[in-house]
Structure formats: structure tokens, C-alpha cells
XYZ file of C-alpha atoms in Angstrom:
707
model
C -98.496 -21.133 -30.541
C -100.605 -18.502 -32.295
C -99.094 -15.729 -30.152
C -95.607 -17.032 -30.899
C -96.383 -17.082 -34.613
C -97.611 -13.478 -34.527
C -94.494 -12.387 -32.598
C -92.122 -14.057 -35.081
C -93.962 -12.595 -38.083
C -93.751 -9.124 -36.548
C -90.031 -9.112 -35.597
C -88.127 -11.566 -37.857
C -85.029 -9.393 -38.408
C -84.685 -8.591 -34.708
C -84.935 -12.308 -33.858
C -82.223 -13.183 -36.397
C -79.965 -10.416 -35.089
C -80.386 -11.555 -31.477
C -79.593 -15.166 -32.377
C -76.488 -14.125 -34.327
C -75.246 -12.080 -31.357
C -75.997 -14.891 -28.900
C -74.406 -17.594 -31.082
C -71.346 -15.376 -31.666
C -70.832 -14.783 -27.944
C -71.371 -18.467 -27.159
C -68.946 -19.481 -29.938
C -66.278 -17.433 -28.155
C -67.065 -19.389 -24.970
C -67.297 -22.733 -26.800
C -63.647 -22.553 -27.856
C -62.734 -22.988 -24.183
C -64.882 -26.111 -23.694
C -62.118 -28.735 -24.158
C -60.197 -27.085 -21.335
C -63.018 -27.573 -18.816
C -63.701 -31.230 -19.664
C -62.108 -33.811 -17.414
C -62.423 -37.521 -16.821
C -64.449 -40.166 -18.603
C -67.502 -39.486 -16.441
C -67.440 -42.807 -14.587
C -67.537 -41.233 -11.184
C -70.127 -41.220 -8.423
C -70.219 -40.040 -4.855
C -70.100 -43.485 -3.272
C -68.185 -45.532 -0.739
C -65.274 -46.188 -3.111
C -64.566 -42.487 -3.591
C -64.891 -41.748 0.131
C -62.511 -44.591 1.045
C -59.902 -43.552 -1.535
C -59.989 -39.973 -0.246
C -59.402 -41.265 3.282
C -56.599 -43.555 2.099
C -54.844 -40.498 0.638
C -55.604 -38.072 3.487
C -55.233 -40.324 6.548
C -52.697 -42.924 5.427
C -50.475 -40.910 3.108
C -51.046 -42.929 -0.053
C -50.775 -40.927 -3.290
C -54.021 -39.474 -4.680
C -52.912 -40.596 -8.143
C -50.017 -42.511 -9.665
C -48.751 -42.213 -13.229
C -46.250 -44.541 -14.872
C -43.205 -43.436 -16.834
C -42.267 -46.369 -19.086
C -38.687 -46.804 -20.335
C -38.222 -49.230 -23.202
C -34.602 -50.131 -23.974
C -33.028 -47.179 -22.117
C -29.820 -47.529 -20.105
C -29.782 -46.857 -16.374
C -27.975 -43.592 -17.036
C -30.663 -42.450 -19.479
C -33.421 -43.485 -17.071
C -31.781 -41.413 -14.341
C -31.567 -38.387 -16.625
C -35.245 -38.637 -17.548
C -36.278 -38.889 -13.907
C -34.113 -35.874 -13.054
C -35.959 -33.870 -15.711
C -39.306 -34.851 -14.199
C -38.167 -34.161 -10.641
C -36.937 -30.719 -11.685
C -40.516 -29.813 -12.640
C -41.438 -29.928 -8.940
C -44.945 -31.294 -9.554
C -44.648 -34.823 -8.115
C -45.030 -35.725 -4.459
C -42.741 -38.738 -4.794
C -40.980 -40.752 -7.500
C -40.371 -44.496 -7.147
C -37.466 -45.239 -9.467
C -36.584 -48.565 -11.129
C -32.973 -47.730 -10.239
C -33.908 -48.160 -6.570
C -36.461 -50.968 -6.872
C -35.599 -54.081 -8.891
C -39.301 -55.032 -9.020
C -39.778 -52.182 -11.513
C -37.001 -53.352 -13.830
C -36.539 -56.194 -16.322
C -33.955 -56.833 -19.025
C -35.339 -54.376 -21.577
C -38.279 -52.712 -19.873
C -38.601 -50.619 -16.728
C -40.979 -48.084 -15.299
C -41.113 -45.408 -12.622
C -44.118 -44.534 -10.483
C -44.844 -40.816 -10.303
C -47.000 -40.091 -7.285
C -49.182 -36.970 -6.864
C -51.172 -35.449 -4.036
C -54.789 -34.340 -4.354
C -53.754 -30.720 -5.007
C -52.010 -31.539 -8.286
C -53.339 -30.120 -11.565
C -53.217 -33.412 -13.440
C -53.913 -32.179 -17.005
C -51.101 -29.628 -16.646
C -48.848 -32.236 -15.013
C -49.392 -34.685 -17.880
C -48.549 -32.007 -20.455
C -45.415 -30.852 -18.585
C -44.057 -34.372 -18.063
C -44.655 -35.401 -21.655
C -42.916 -32.269 -22.853
C -39.940 -32.977 -20.555
C -39.363 -36.561 -21.775
C -40.453 -36.316 -25.420
C -36.912 -36.353 -26.821
C -36.095 -39.810 -25.410
C -39.288 -41.527 -26.563
C -40.226 -42.311 -22.951
C -43.976 -42.870 -22.581
C -46.214 -41.536 -19.815
C -49.287 -43.635 -19.021
C -51.822 -44.174 -16.251
C -55.210 -42.673 -15.389
C -54.839 -38.956 -16.167
C -52.525 -39.581 -19.127
C -55.066 -41.925 -20.699
C -57.864 -39.438 -19.957
C -55.926 -36.690 -21.745
C -55.443 -38.978 -24.748
C -59.176 -39.743 -24.847
C -59.901 -36.009 -24.674
C -57.625 -35.261 -27.631
C -58.928 -38.263 -29.559
C -62.491 -37.065 -28.941
C -61.657 -33.683 -30.467
C -60.056 -35.349 -33.497
C -63.028 -37.703 -33.772
C -65.466 -34.802 -33.839
C -63.609 -33.150 -36.719
C -63.356 -36.465 -38.583
C -67.032 -37.343 -38.103
C -68.194 -33.895 -39.191
C -65.930 -34.018 -42.242
C -67.637 -37.271 -43.244
C -71.208 -36.611 -42.121
C -71.882 -32.959 -42.954
C -71.186 -33.112 -46.726
C -73.386 -36.199 -47.067
C -76.114 -34.537 -44.991
C -75.935 -31.523 -47.328
C -76.413 -33.821 -50.324
C -79.474 -35.401 -48.674
C -80.929 -31.934 -48.029
C -80.294 -30.976 -51.661
C -82.137 -34.092 -52.797
C -85.002 -33.289 -50.446
C -85.382 -29.573 -51.264
C -83.662 -29.161 -54.625
C -82.135 -25.734 -53.875
C -78.828 -24.780 -52.277
C -80.369 -22.060 -50.087
C -83.073 -24.379 -48.702
C -80.418 -27.011 -47.995
C -78.142 -24.551 -46.154
C -80.813 -23.062 -43.876
C -81.004 -26.174 -41.601
C -77.206 -26.033 -41.200
C -77.399 -22.390 -40.176
C -79.997 -23.224 -37.530
C -78.139 -26.366 -36.343
C -74.804 -24.558 -35.965
C -76.464 -21.793 -33.918
C -78.003 -24.476 -31.680
C -74.783 -26.447 -31.125
C -72.551 -23.397 -30.593
C -74.964 -21.925 -28.051
C -75.145 -25.258 -26.220
C -71.341 -25.545 -26.141
C -71.088 -21.992 -24.812
C -73.579 -22.635 -22.007
C -71.760 -25.860 -21.071
C -68.443 -23.986 -20.962
C -69.938 -21.481 -18.523
C -71.436 -24.290 -16.420
C -68.100 -26.134 -16.514
C -66.749 -23.751 -13.911
C -69.069 -25.230 -11.289
C -69.961 -28.677 -12.698
C -67.583 -31.524 -13.598
C -68.137 -32.360 -17.273
C -67.140 -35.589 -19.007
C -64.934 -35.537 -22.098
C -67.629 -37.489 -23.988
C -69.786 -34.321 -24.011
C -67.524 -33.138 -26.841
C -68.922 -35.845 -29.136
C -72.446 -36.500 -27.868
C -73.715 -32.890 -28.020
C -72.811 -32.148 -31.670
C -73.825 -35.668 -32.723
C -77.272 -35.174 -31.235
C -77.525 -31.427 -31.849
C -76.811 -31.405 -35.557
C -79.086 -34.368 -36.212
C -81.996 -33.106 -34.099
C -81.867 -29.504 -35.342
C -81.687 -30.583 -38.979
C -84.557 -33.032 -38.396
C -86.750 -30.268 -36.994
C -85.757 -27.934 -39.830
C -86.570 -30.560 -42.437
C -90.065 -31.022 -41.080
C -90.618 -27.294 -40.741
C -89.306 -26.261 -44.171
C -91.130 -29.090 -45.921
C -94.457 -27.996 -44.394
C -93.712 -24.325 -45.123
C -93.085 -25.022 -48.809
C -96.284 -27.039 -48.951
C -98.247 -24.152 -47.422
C -96.464 -21.540 -49.549
C -97.981 -23.096 -52.661
C -101.418 -22.218 -51.257
C -100.959 -18.892 -49.443
C -98.658 -15.855 -48.936
C -95.340 -16.113 -47.083
C -96.568 -14.745 -43.737
C -99.659 -16.940 -43.720
C -97.571 -19.963 -44.726
C -95.177 -19.352 -41.836
C -98.083 -18.906 -39.410
C -99.720 -22.182 -40.516
C -96.379 -23.991 -40.352
C -95.751 -22.860 -36.772
C -99.255 -23.983 -35.780
C -98.883 -27.435 -37.412
C -95.241 -28.468 -37.816
C -94.319 -26.318 -34.809
C -96.739 -28.292 -32.680
C -95.157 -31.544 -33.867
C -91.674 -30.207 -33.072
C -92.820 -29.275 -29.571
C -94.279 -32.700 -28.786
C -91.263 -34.453 -30.337
C -88.886 -32.364 -28.259
C -90.821 -33.209 -25.091
C -90.231 -36.910 -25.768
C -86.490 -36.414 -26.341
C -86.249 -34.067 -23.339
C -87.807 -36.642 -21.017
C -85.514 -39.410 -22.260
C -82.488 -37.264 -21.491
C -83.849 -35.966 -18.185
C -84.509 -39.514 -16.993
C -80.743 -40.114 -16.937
C -80.469 -37.831 -13.909
C -81.951 -40.672 -11.851
C -78.661 -42.559 -12.249
C -76.094 -40.961 -9.929
C -73.150 -41.449 -12.275
C -71.433 -38.381 -13.665
C -71.502 -39.335 -17.347
C -75.273 -39.899 -17.400
C -75.962 -36.662 -15.569
C -73.535 -34.782 -17.861
C -75.169 -36.068 -21.024
C -78.603 -35.523 -19.519
C -77.700 -31.913 -18.707
C -76.068 -31.192 -22.062
C -78.840 -32.967 -23.962
C -81.669 -31.138 -22.180
C -80.023 -27.761 -22.837
C -79.548 -28.792 -26.458
C -83.159 -29.913 -26.955
C -84.516 -26.720 -25.399
C -82.339 -24.637 -27.720
C -83.254 -26.781 -30.737
C -86.925 -26.043 -30.082
C -86.225 -22.319 -29.641
C -84.211 -22.057 -32.853
C -86.773 -24.132 -34.775
C -89.723 -22.016 -33.629
C -88.061 -18.562 -33.714
C -84.851 -18.411 -35.755
C -85.944 -20.776 -38.532
C -89.333 -19.131 -39.308
C -87.645 -15.710 -39.103
C -85.122 -16.800 -41.733
C -87.961 -18.113 -43.921
C -89.796 -14.793 -43.608
C -86.713 -12.798 -44.589
C -85.836 -15.119 -47.478
C -89.359 -15.478 -48.827
C -89.287 -17.156 -52.226
C -85.496 -16.783 -52.314
C -85.536 -20.000 -50.296
C -85.705 -21.749 -53.691
C -82.731 -19.822 -55.079
C -79.952 -21.757 -56.799
C -82.146 -24.722 -57.595
C -79.962 -27.596 -58.781
C -82.501 -30.414 -58.698
C -86.106 -30.238 -59.809
C -88.191 -31.732 -56.985
C -91.470 -33.181 -58.218
C -94.504 -31.609 -56.599
C -96.354 -34.908 -56.883
C -93.456 -36.888 -55.451
C -95.790 -38.424 -52.858
C -97.413 -40.647 -55.483
C -94.886 -43.441 -55.087
C -95.207 -43.400 -51.311
C -99.001 -43.403 -51.643
C -98.875 -46.548 -53.783
C -96.463 -48.150 -51.325
C -98.781 -47.371 -48.378
C -101.777 -48.787 -50.253
C -99.901 -52.038 -50.886
C -98.923 -52.287 -47.194
C -102.457 -51.851 -45.852
C -103.849 -54.374 -48.334
C -101.929 -57.136 -46.477
C -101.594 -55.830 -42.920
C -101.396 -59.217 -41.168
C -98.707 -60.572 -43.499
C -96.675 -57.366 -43.286
C -96.920 -57.269 -39.478
C -95.829 -60.896 -39.085
C -92.940 -60.462 -41.528
C -91.685 -57.279 -39.834
C -91.860 -58.804 -36.346
C -89.968 -61.914 -37.529
C -87.167 -59.806 -39.013
C -86.889 -57.755 -35.825
C -86.942 -60.961 -33.772
C -83.902 -62.279 -35.648
C -82.032 -59.039 -34.857
C -82.935 -59.351 -31.175
C -81.436 -62.848 -30.697
C -77.805 -61.756 -29.959
C -78.953 -59.501 -27.086
C -78.957 -62.499 -24.720
C -75.155 -62.690 -25.031
C -74.457 -58.981 -24.420
C -71.390 -58.470 -22.211
C -71.090 -55.036 -20.605
C -67.892 -53.511 -19.196
C -66.739 -50.117 -17.975
C -64.584 -48.562 -20.726
C -61.008 -47.748 -19.724
C -57.845 -47.594 -21.780
C -59.509 -49.968 -24.267
C -61.512 -46.898 -25.315
C -58.359 -45.873 -27.192
C -57.109 -47.538 -30.386
C -54.504 -50.270 -29.923
C -51.866 -48.084 -31.576
C -52.140 -45.375 -28.920
C -48.792 -44.904 -27.128
C -50.144 -44.667 -23.566
C -52.287 -47.789 -24.079
C -49.359 -49.726 -25.587
C -47.049 -48.672 -22.741
C -49.507 -49.675 -20.033
C -50.177 -53.035 -21.675
C -46.413 -53.668 -21.834
C -45.818 -53.137 -18.114
C -49.066 -54.964 -17.346
C -47.810 -58.050 -19.196
C -44.181 -57.786 -18.098
C -44.680 -57.000 -14.401
C -48.081 -58.524 -13.715
C -49.861 -55.287 -12.829
C -53.532 -55.832 -12.212
C -56.650 -54.011 -11.102
C -57.600 -56.519 -8.408
C -56.464 -54.472 -5.412
C -59.033 -53.344 -2.867
C -58.715 -51.255 0.285
C -60.616 -51.878 3.511
C -60.915 -49.351 6.314
C -62.098 -50.780 9.644
C -63.257 -48.643 12.572
C -62.797 -49.554 16.263
C -63.608 -47.422 19.262
C -60.462 -46.877 21.292
C -58.065 -47.486 18.414
C -55.936 -50.527 17.499
C -52.736 -50.160 19.514
C -53.598 -52.220 22.612
C -53.522 -56.022 22.912
C -57.236 -56.275 22.107
C -56.761 -54.058 19.056
C -53.846 -56.163 17.781
C -55.899 -59.358 18.188
C -58.801 -57.737 16.300
C -56.430 -56.954 13.413
C -55.473 -60.633 13.323
C -59.166 -61.623 13.278
C -59.833 -59.326 10.332
C -56.792 -60.686 8.493
C -57.871 -64.290 9.091
C -61.464 -63.561 8.028
C -60.257 -62.020 4.774
C -57.879 -64.896 4.045
C -60.657 -67.405 4.715
C -62.542 -65.926 1.746
C -61.602 -68.099 -1.271
C -61.634 -65.025 -3.520
C -58.879 -63.305 -1.505
C -55.348 -63.749 -2.846
C -53.507 -61.902 -0.106
C -53.646 -59.093 2.452
C -51.163 -56.475 3.621
C -51.182 -55.909 7.389
C -48.836 -55.140 10.258
C -48.129 -58.880 10.454
C -47.255 -59.455 6.782
C -45.152 -56.277 6.564
C -43.338 -56.994 9.833
C -42.867 -60.693 9.005
C -44.700 -61.543 12.230
C -46.740 -64.709 12.637
C -49.698 -63.184 14.480
C -50.946 -61.325 17.532
C -49.161 -63.583 20.044
C -45.805 -63.079 18.337
C -46.472 -59.331 18.069
C -47.240 -59.052 21.784
C -44.137 -61.040 22.640
C -41.956 -58.805 20.466
C -43.570 -55.694 21.969
C -42.125 -56.634 25.381
C -38.631 -55.992 24.033
C -37.832 -52.229 24.010
C -35.682 -52.621 20.891
C -38.357 -54.538 18.951
C -41.153 -52.271 20.211
C -39.368 -49.303 18.636
C -39.633 -50.975 15.235
C -43.269 -52.069 15.716
C -44.627 -48.627 16.557
C -43.971 -46.976 13.139
C -45.321 -50.116 11.445
C -48.576 -49.835 13.388
C -48.700 -46.089 12.647
C -48.457 -46.806 8.915
C -51.662 -48.881 8.982
C -53.701 -47.030 11.619
C -54.937 -43.512 12.153
C -56.859 -43.050 15.382
C -59.809 -45.437 15.280
C -59.194 -46.340 11.616
C -57.295 -49.343 10.259
C -56.228 -49.730 6.615
C -55.944 -53.201 5.062
C -54.956 -53.458 1.371
C -56.306 -56.671 -0.176
C -55.349 -58.460 -3.391
C -58.085 -60.531 -5.061
C -57.754 -63.627 -7.222
C -60.394 -62.588 -9.794
C -59.832 -59.593 -12.048
C -61.253 -56.402 -10.551
C -63.702 -55.973 -13.448
C -65.340 -59.398 -13.039
C -68.682 -60.133 -11.403
C -66.839 -62.292 -8.840
C -64.696 -59.349 -7.711
C -67.803 -57.153 -7.552
C -69.516 -59.770 -5.371
C -66.512 -59.735 -3.041
C -66.658 -55.934 -2.703
C -70.431 -55.952 -2.182
C -70.301 -58.753 0.404
C -67.551 -57.199 2.513
C -69.113 -53.726 2.394
C -72.442 -55.136 3.630
C -71.082 -57.841 5.971
C -72.014 -57.466 9.638
C -68.597 -58.035 11.237
C -68.648 -55.536 14.082
C -65.646 -53.753 12.540
C -67.663 -51.193 10.528
C -65.871 -51.967 7.276
C -65.689 -49.581 4.313
C -64.393 -50.814 0.950
C -62.607 -48.987 -1.855
C -60.509 -49.868 -4.876
C -61.250 -50.934 -8.426
C -63.497 -53.922 -7.560
C -65.646 -51.644 -5.390
C -65.669 -48.948 -8.072
C -66.981 -51.459 -10.613
C -69.543 -52.858 -8.182
C -70.940 -49.422 -7.355
C -71.211 -48.384 -11.017
C -72.934 -51.622 -12.046
C -75.261 -51.652 -9.025
C -76.242 -48.018 -9.502
C -77.261 -48.696 -13.102
C -79.118 -51.941 -12.406
C -80.877 -50.474 -9.352
C -82.044 -47.354 -11.227
C -82.599 -48.573 -14.787
C -86.149 -49.690 -14.008
C -87.047 -46.205 -12.769
C -85.422 -44.624 -15.831
C -87.390 -46.837 -18.226
C -90.628 -46.335 -16.294
C -90.260 -42.541 -16.344
C -89.517 -42.490 -20.080
C -92.299 -44.911 -21.023
C -95.027 -43.455 -18.788
C -94.197 -39.834 -19.634
C -94.028 -40.574 -23.352
C -97.374 -42.362 -23.166
C -99.019 -39.384 -21.469
C -97.532 -36.873 -23.931
C -98.598 -38.884 -26.974
C -102.035 -39.569 -25.512
C -102.547 -35.825 -25.058
C -101.128 -35.081 -28.509
C -103.243 -37.635 -30.400
C -106.157 -38.103 -27.971
C -105.722 -41.847 -28.235
C -104.698 -44.773 -26.038
C -103.709 -47.305 -28.680
C -101.414 -45.056 -30.733
C -98.992 -44.286 -27.839
C -99.106 -47.923 -26.674
C -98.192 -49.143 -30.161
C -95.482 -46.499 -30.492
C -93.859 -47.476 -27.191
C -94.012 -51.207 -27.914
C -92.561 -50.766 -31.414
C -89.797 -48.534 -30.054
C -88.795 -51.130 -27.466
C -88.715 -53.893 -30.081
C -86.744 -51.703 -32.492
C -84.194 -50.728 -29.837
C -83.773 -54.361 -28.781
C -83.043 -55.219 -32.409
C -80.450 -52.423 -32.532
C -78.750 -53.763 -29.387
C -78.622 -57.193 -31.011
C -76.891 -55.669 -34.026
C -74.348 -53.981 -31.708
C -73.525 -57.335 -30.110
C -73.086 -58.871 -33.561
C -70.781 -56.079 -34.750
C -68.708 -55.128 -31.705
C -68.876 -58.069 -29.321
C -68.741 -60.897 -31.835
C -66.349 -58.975 -34.081
C -67.679 -58.363 -37.618
C -67.124 -55.820 -40.396
C -63.393 -55.668 -39.712
C -63.665 -55.159 -35.942
C -62.050 -57.411 -33.357
C -64.315 -59.149 -30.854
C -64.691 -57.144 -27.654
C -67.326 -55.962 -25.218
C -70.065 -53.343 -25.157
C -69.458 -50.228 -23.062
C -71.697 -50.261 -19.986
C -73.163 -46.868 -20.836
C -74.361 -47.877 -24.321
C -77.745 -49.525 -23.539
C -78.839 -46.701 -21.230
C -77.607 -43.868 -23.461
C -78.864 -45.301 -26.730
C -82.252 -46.181 -25.211
C -82.671 -42.745 -23.604
C -81.581 -40.889 -26.740
C -83.192 -42.986 -29.440
C -86.489 -43.590 -27.645
C -87.141 -39.867 -27.840
C -85.620 -39.415 -31.298
C -87.743 -42.222 -32.717
C -90.816 -40.519 -31.331
C -89.927 -37.584 -33.617
C -90.854 -39.686 -36.623
C -93.895 -41.117 -34.849
C -95.160 -37.621 -34.035
C -94.419 -36.325 -37.560
C -96.276 -39.221 -39.164
C -99.229 -39.619 -36.790
C -99.794 -35.850 -36.597
C -100.295 -35.805 -40.342
C -102.495 -38.926 -40.260
C -104.578 -37.320 -37.506
C -104.855 -34.120 -39.538
C -106.122 -36.117 -42.531
C -108.462 -38.196 -40.352
C -110.311 -35.116 -39.108
C -111.360 -34.298 -42.688
C -113.650 -37.297 -43.301
C -112.880 -39.791 -40.447
C -111.684 -42.411 -42.947
C -108.861 -44.232 -41.117
C -107.505 -46.069 -44.178
C -107.420 -42.966 -46.368
C -105.858 -40.914 -43.566
C -103.132 -43.541 -43.070
C -102.267 -43.639 -46.774
C -102.298 -39.853 -47.190
C -100.363 -39.257 -43.977
C -97.684 -41.734 -45.022
C -97.561 -40.288 -48.554
C -97.191 -36.731 -47.254
C -94.481 -37.430 -44.674
C -92.528 -40.489 -45.851
C -90.100 -38.569 -48.020
C -89.275 -36.069 -45.324
C -89.109 -38.710 -42.568
C -86.812 -40.826 -44.731
C -84.612 -37.798 -45.441
C -84.522 -36.851 -41.753
C -83.678 -40.413 -40.756
C -80.971 -40.613 -43.403
C -79.381 -37.422 -42.090
C -79.557 -38.777 -38.533
C -77.945 -42.025 -39.713
C -75.204 -40.181 -41.586
C -74.366 -37.739 -38.778
C -74.299 -40.381 -36.043
C -73.025 -43.254 -38.189
C -70.017 -41.138 -39.193
C -68.680 -41.771 -35.693
C -68.142 -45.394 -36.777
C -64.916 -44.118 -38.364
C -63.596 -42.588 -35.149
C -61.075 -43.959 -32.649
C -62.718 -43.732 -29.198
C -64.614 -47.014 -28.842
C -67.562 -45.908 -26.630
C -68.255 -42.994 -28.991
C -68.003 -45.339 -31.962
C -70.522 -47.709 -30.338
C -72.924 -44.872 -29.448
C -72.824 -43.492 -32.994
C -73.328 -46.877 -34.637
C -76.020 -47.833 -32.107
C -78.053 -44.688 -32.780
C -77.603 -45.048 -36.546
C -78.811 -48.663 -36.539
C -81.744 -47.904 -34.237
C -82.865 -44.978 -36.411
C -82.476 -47.058 -39.587
C -84.662 -49.827 -38.145
C -87.213 -47.286 -36.931
C -87.432 -45.379 -40.217
C -87.802 -48.511 -42.360
C -89.239 -51.610 -40.735
C -91.233 -49.801 -38.058
C -92.315 -46.539 -39.647
C -92.925 -47.794 -43.200
C -94.259 -51.285 -42.454
C -95.482 -51.780 -38.903
C -97.125 -48.380 -38.372
C -99.387 -48.418 -41.474
C -100.234 -52.115 -41.138
C -101.209 -51.722 -37.470
C -103.167 -48.539 -38.250
C -105.131 -50.604 -40.761
C -105.688 -53.528 -38.361
C -106.986 -51.357 -35.503
C -109.120 -49.124 -37.715
C -111.249 -46.589 -35.812
C -109.975 -47.994 -32.507
C -106.705 -46.174 -33.187
C -108.571 -43.043 -32.085
C -110.296 -44.512 -29.024
C -110.004 -42.741 -25.699
C -111.654 -43.952 -22.450
C -114.741 -42.180 -21.156
C -115.625 -41.045 -24.663
C -118.151 -42.667 -26.987
C -118.168 -42.999 -30.731
C -115.420 -42.171 -33.235
C -113.043 -39.283 -32.964
C -114.356 -36.338 -34.972
C -112.805 -32.917 -35.028
C -111.608 -33.093 -31.437
C -114.851 -34.570 -30.061
C -116.209 -38.055 -29.536
C -119.822 -38.675 -30.598
């Protein structure tokens, strides 16, 4: 750190110039980011995806189907709209309601637009919508909904920043008093976020990136960069009162810079742990978050001190609020009151957190789909209409069975009947589609009898060809339970693992859900273990203590559990003007991984200062009070900015993003108040000198040694 400090002090203007050039180039790249984002990120390389690729390649089923919904249009108008779409030449096939009565009711009808796997779906969605916009016809389905979420995410980002950034600026003004000091963190944060966006745009050419990156990166980036800047500038101003600018910057890099580095390690590990889960959205956010954290550290330790060196005392220019130099007095008195009654404070804080935790037992997790969009969204409304009117459901599964020698002989036909009967014997199966059901044939015996007639055999052969391809047999299955339910997931899991001798592979929405849920539940333990163990080691090295990291981890887990309980109360039970719903499956993992590291920021900021005070006279109580007095204002300001910047997403339209923003805001609020201001000082008091105990050392901690 000393070498870094000397380098920054020597070349501040060059460092600023390089960052401006880099951020400018990356801003040019960042503009292209929305164009490289695709999908909601709920994708993994599993059996479902492999089966659906085979269904499209080997059995000629469309790779994707969109729905064109006609509400109140005459047959003539419907025909004209379909002609416009067909003229575009981008669909593989169109199933018209004019040809199929099952797609038509008195007032409502829909067409199925089928695409092959070569289609550019974002471009197709845009072209079709442009072609039918005059008639009010609505396009819906997978890619159409994804495009709407993408656009809504971009609008949400603008809306959240319009709400959060002005309030964050006010908080910075209250913390620093001057306009220049308040604007510097924004300068650093914008450089960090733009550079991250630019790098992600470049990576987007070779890596599939989820549309939720558009919201998560700036949400985290602005908050984290401003947090680091707050800590750094606060310590710099404190040191500047005692020494020249260059010396103040050097001391700040060696003290606050060290805290930033350890804090960033904790956040970095939380994000990196998400790579264990083989689901695209977690790996996307892990990738984007790790790049962001690395850049936030670089800007905080190079760009920020360089700006401070160039500004010098002009940092205090345009002072609008007089900040009291002895403003820590109130916090000192508060800390003294807390440590006078540590047992009472600890019990009270734990009871309050326990009440928050209670709703967690009722948490219901689902994979977000079109319900990510607001109920007024056209594509969501259109899909819900045809879903209600025509009974569309997501309970269809696809089985592919393998048999050496194929399925066209008598033995093969009888095996098909056995598979059909086995599936129908399952009480969760509603129906199957096979050569027998499609040919209106009673079974293998009737098939073999019909095959003896040359005329009938001619009709049976193309039917068998439609369901078989070499050694492979396709059997579409309709389930009784909804495809998103645990019962449907059990069906998919059981049939994929069942030892039938037919080498079954399962695809479809029930299998997709089962794989996503199983991947998370199977890996979540490893994710938590990596985060907890790594954080413990980092904090133990940072503070040379066993108890401090153990307490920090335990308090973080309790605080996060309380935040999850609040999410259930707000979103699942329906409070504060929201309708009752479910919690997006990604929320617990994302919020835990993000907030566990972010909360450690405040732990590191506070304990680093307590440790610094403790080394002066080894008085634990005095060190706790002084550390809390010195950092509480800045930690509270940093937490408030984090709450504002993430909580602003509560006013957005995409539900998973709304839940992530509110979840982080609540978790940070709990951490910065109940945990950081009450539990930390009271537990520091209760454990006394044992806070600084490390195995294989004797005596109290003194100046880096144990005596």
C-alpha cells in the first residue's frame, strides 16, 4: 500500500487523465450494452435444454413459438394481419385461427408464429410488432416478453437513478458540507459503472448476458463506489486537519485504503461464489459484480486520491452547510449508553430481529416469468387472455426414449405401447401423444393388424416417422399439476431418473423448473460455505481475532434472515399497496451474496477504527466508544446512500428487480442500525479483551503482538 500511495502522489494528473480516457472509451462501448443483452438468465446447460434442441432438430418442432393475439378483429382483418407477417419472411410456419377453430372464439383468436433455431428473435419481435401496430394486434410469448422486460429494465434504471441520485447527493452534502466534496464520489462512481458496462459490452460478444445486468450493475456500482469514497474522503479530511495534503493522502491510503481493500475482498467473494451455481443469471451477475468490485477498488485507490491531490483544499469549495468538527460527540454519548447496558441491549436487539425472521418460514419461491412485468403490460395482458380463454398451460413435457434397432418393428411398436401405459399409470399424467392416440388406434395389436393391409400401412408409416428418428422416440406428455409446482417437478425428476430400460430423457417446462430448483438447492450449501469460510479467514487476518469474524458472520446471517422475513411480509403477503404474490427464486441467493459482502464493509470500517484505537492503550471499552464515535456518522451516511440507491428500485416495474432493490435496502438498514449501532458495541463490551484473542498466542493483543 505504501508503494501505491507513493505512485499516486507522484503522478496524480496522469492517473486522472488515463481514467478519463478509459471511461470515455468504455462509455462509447456501454451505449451498445442493451443490444447484447438477451433472456432473463434462467438458462442452464441441462437435460431440458438438450431435449428441446433434439425435439427441434430431429422431430421438426419449432425452436420457438410466438402468439399473435387478435381481440375483436374480423376474419378478413385477421387474414390481412397474417399476410403482413408472412410477407416479412421470418417465420418458419404460421398456424392461423382461420384454419384451426381451436384457436378461435367469439371475440378472441390467436395465431401461432413458429420459428427455427436460426431466427434472430429480437429483430423478429421488432419487425412483427412494427407490421401489426396499426391494428392494435398484440404479439406475446417468450421472446416478446423478454424484449418487454429488457425495455422495462432500461426505463427502470432511468427512473431509479432519477429518484436515488438527487437524494444521495443531498446525503453527501449533509455529510461533507461542500458541493465539491459531495460531487467527487459521483465522479468516481460514474467512472466505475461506465467502465464496467463497457467491459461487459465487449464480453457480450462471447458470453450470453442476462437483461437484469442492466439494473444490478449500476445499483451495486453506484452504491459501492460512493460508500468507498465516503470512507476515504472522511478519513482524508480528518488527516488534512493534522498534516499537509500529500501526507494526508498517504495516511488515508494506508488506513482507509486498507479497509476498502478488505471490504472489497468480502464483496468479491460473495459475488464469485455465485459461479458455483450453473445458472446463467447467477454467473452473469457474479461476472459483472466481480468486474465492478475490482474497478471500484482501483478507482477508490487511484482515481479518488489523485482527485483529492489535485483539488487540495478546494475540496471544501462551495460550502453550503457547516459541518461540526466535534460532531462525533453525540455518537460518543450514544455508544457509552449502549455499553453501560450490554446484556439488555443485546437481548432487545435479538428479540426485534427474531420478530422480523418469523415470516421466513412461509417463503414461497418461484421462477419469474411474465409476472415480472406490470399487469398493464400489453404482452402480459394478451397472454393471460388466451391462457384463460383457450386453456393454455405450461404443463407439457417431452420424453425422448432410446432403443437399439429403432421402433418400427413389432417389438418396437409393443415397447411404445408399454411406455404409453407406464406414463398413463402415473396419477400425475393427464395424457400422452403417441402413434396410437394420433392414429386413433387402440394399441400394438390393432396397429400390427392394420399394418398387414397395404392401404392402412401407407398411412401408418408417416405417423411413425413423425414420432421416431432412428433409435429415438418422442412422446409429448400433458401433466395434471401446473408445470411450476413441486408435484410437476417431482414427476420430471422421477421419470428422468427412473430405470425403465428405455433410456428416457425429459424436457419441457416441468423439467426446466426442476433443474433450476435442484441446481440451486444442491449448490446453495457450497455457496454459503465458501462465503462464510472465506469471509472468516479474511476478517481473521485483518483483525487478528477469532471472535470478531465469528460475531460478524453470525450477526450478518441473523440480519439477512430478518430482511428475508420483511420481503415475505411486503411482497408475498401483500402490504404497502402491493398485491400478494411470490418471491423470485433468485432473490435469497442474490441478496445474501451481495449483502453479506456489503454489510462487511461497515463491519470492516467500524472494527478497523476500533482496532486502531485499541492499539493506543489496549482499553477495549474506550476503543469501542471512540471507534463508534469516529465512524458512525460516515457509516450511517454510507448506509443511507446504499438504501436510497437500491431502495429507489422499489418504484420500478420489473418485479424481480424491485424485490432485489427492496431486499438490499432493508438488509442494509437493519445492518446499519440494529446490528452496527446496538449489537456490535454491546457484544464488544461483553467479550472485552477476548475480542482480540487469537489461538496459539498468549496475553492481550498489543501493537500487533500477543504478550
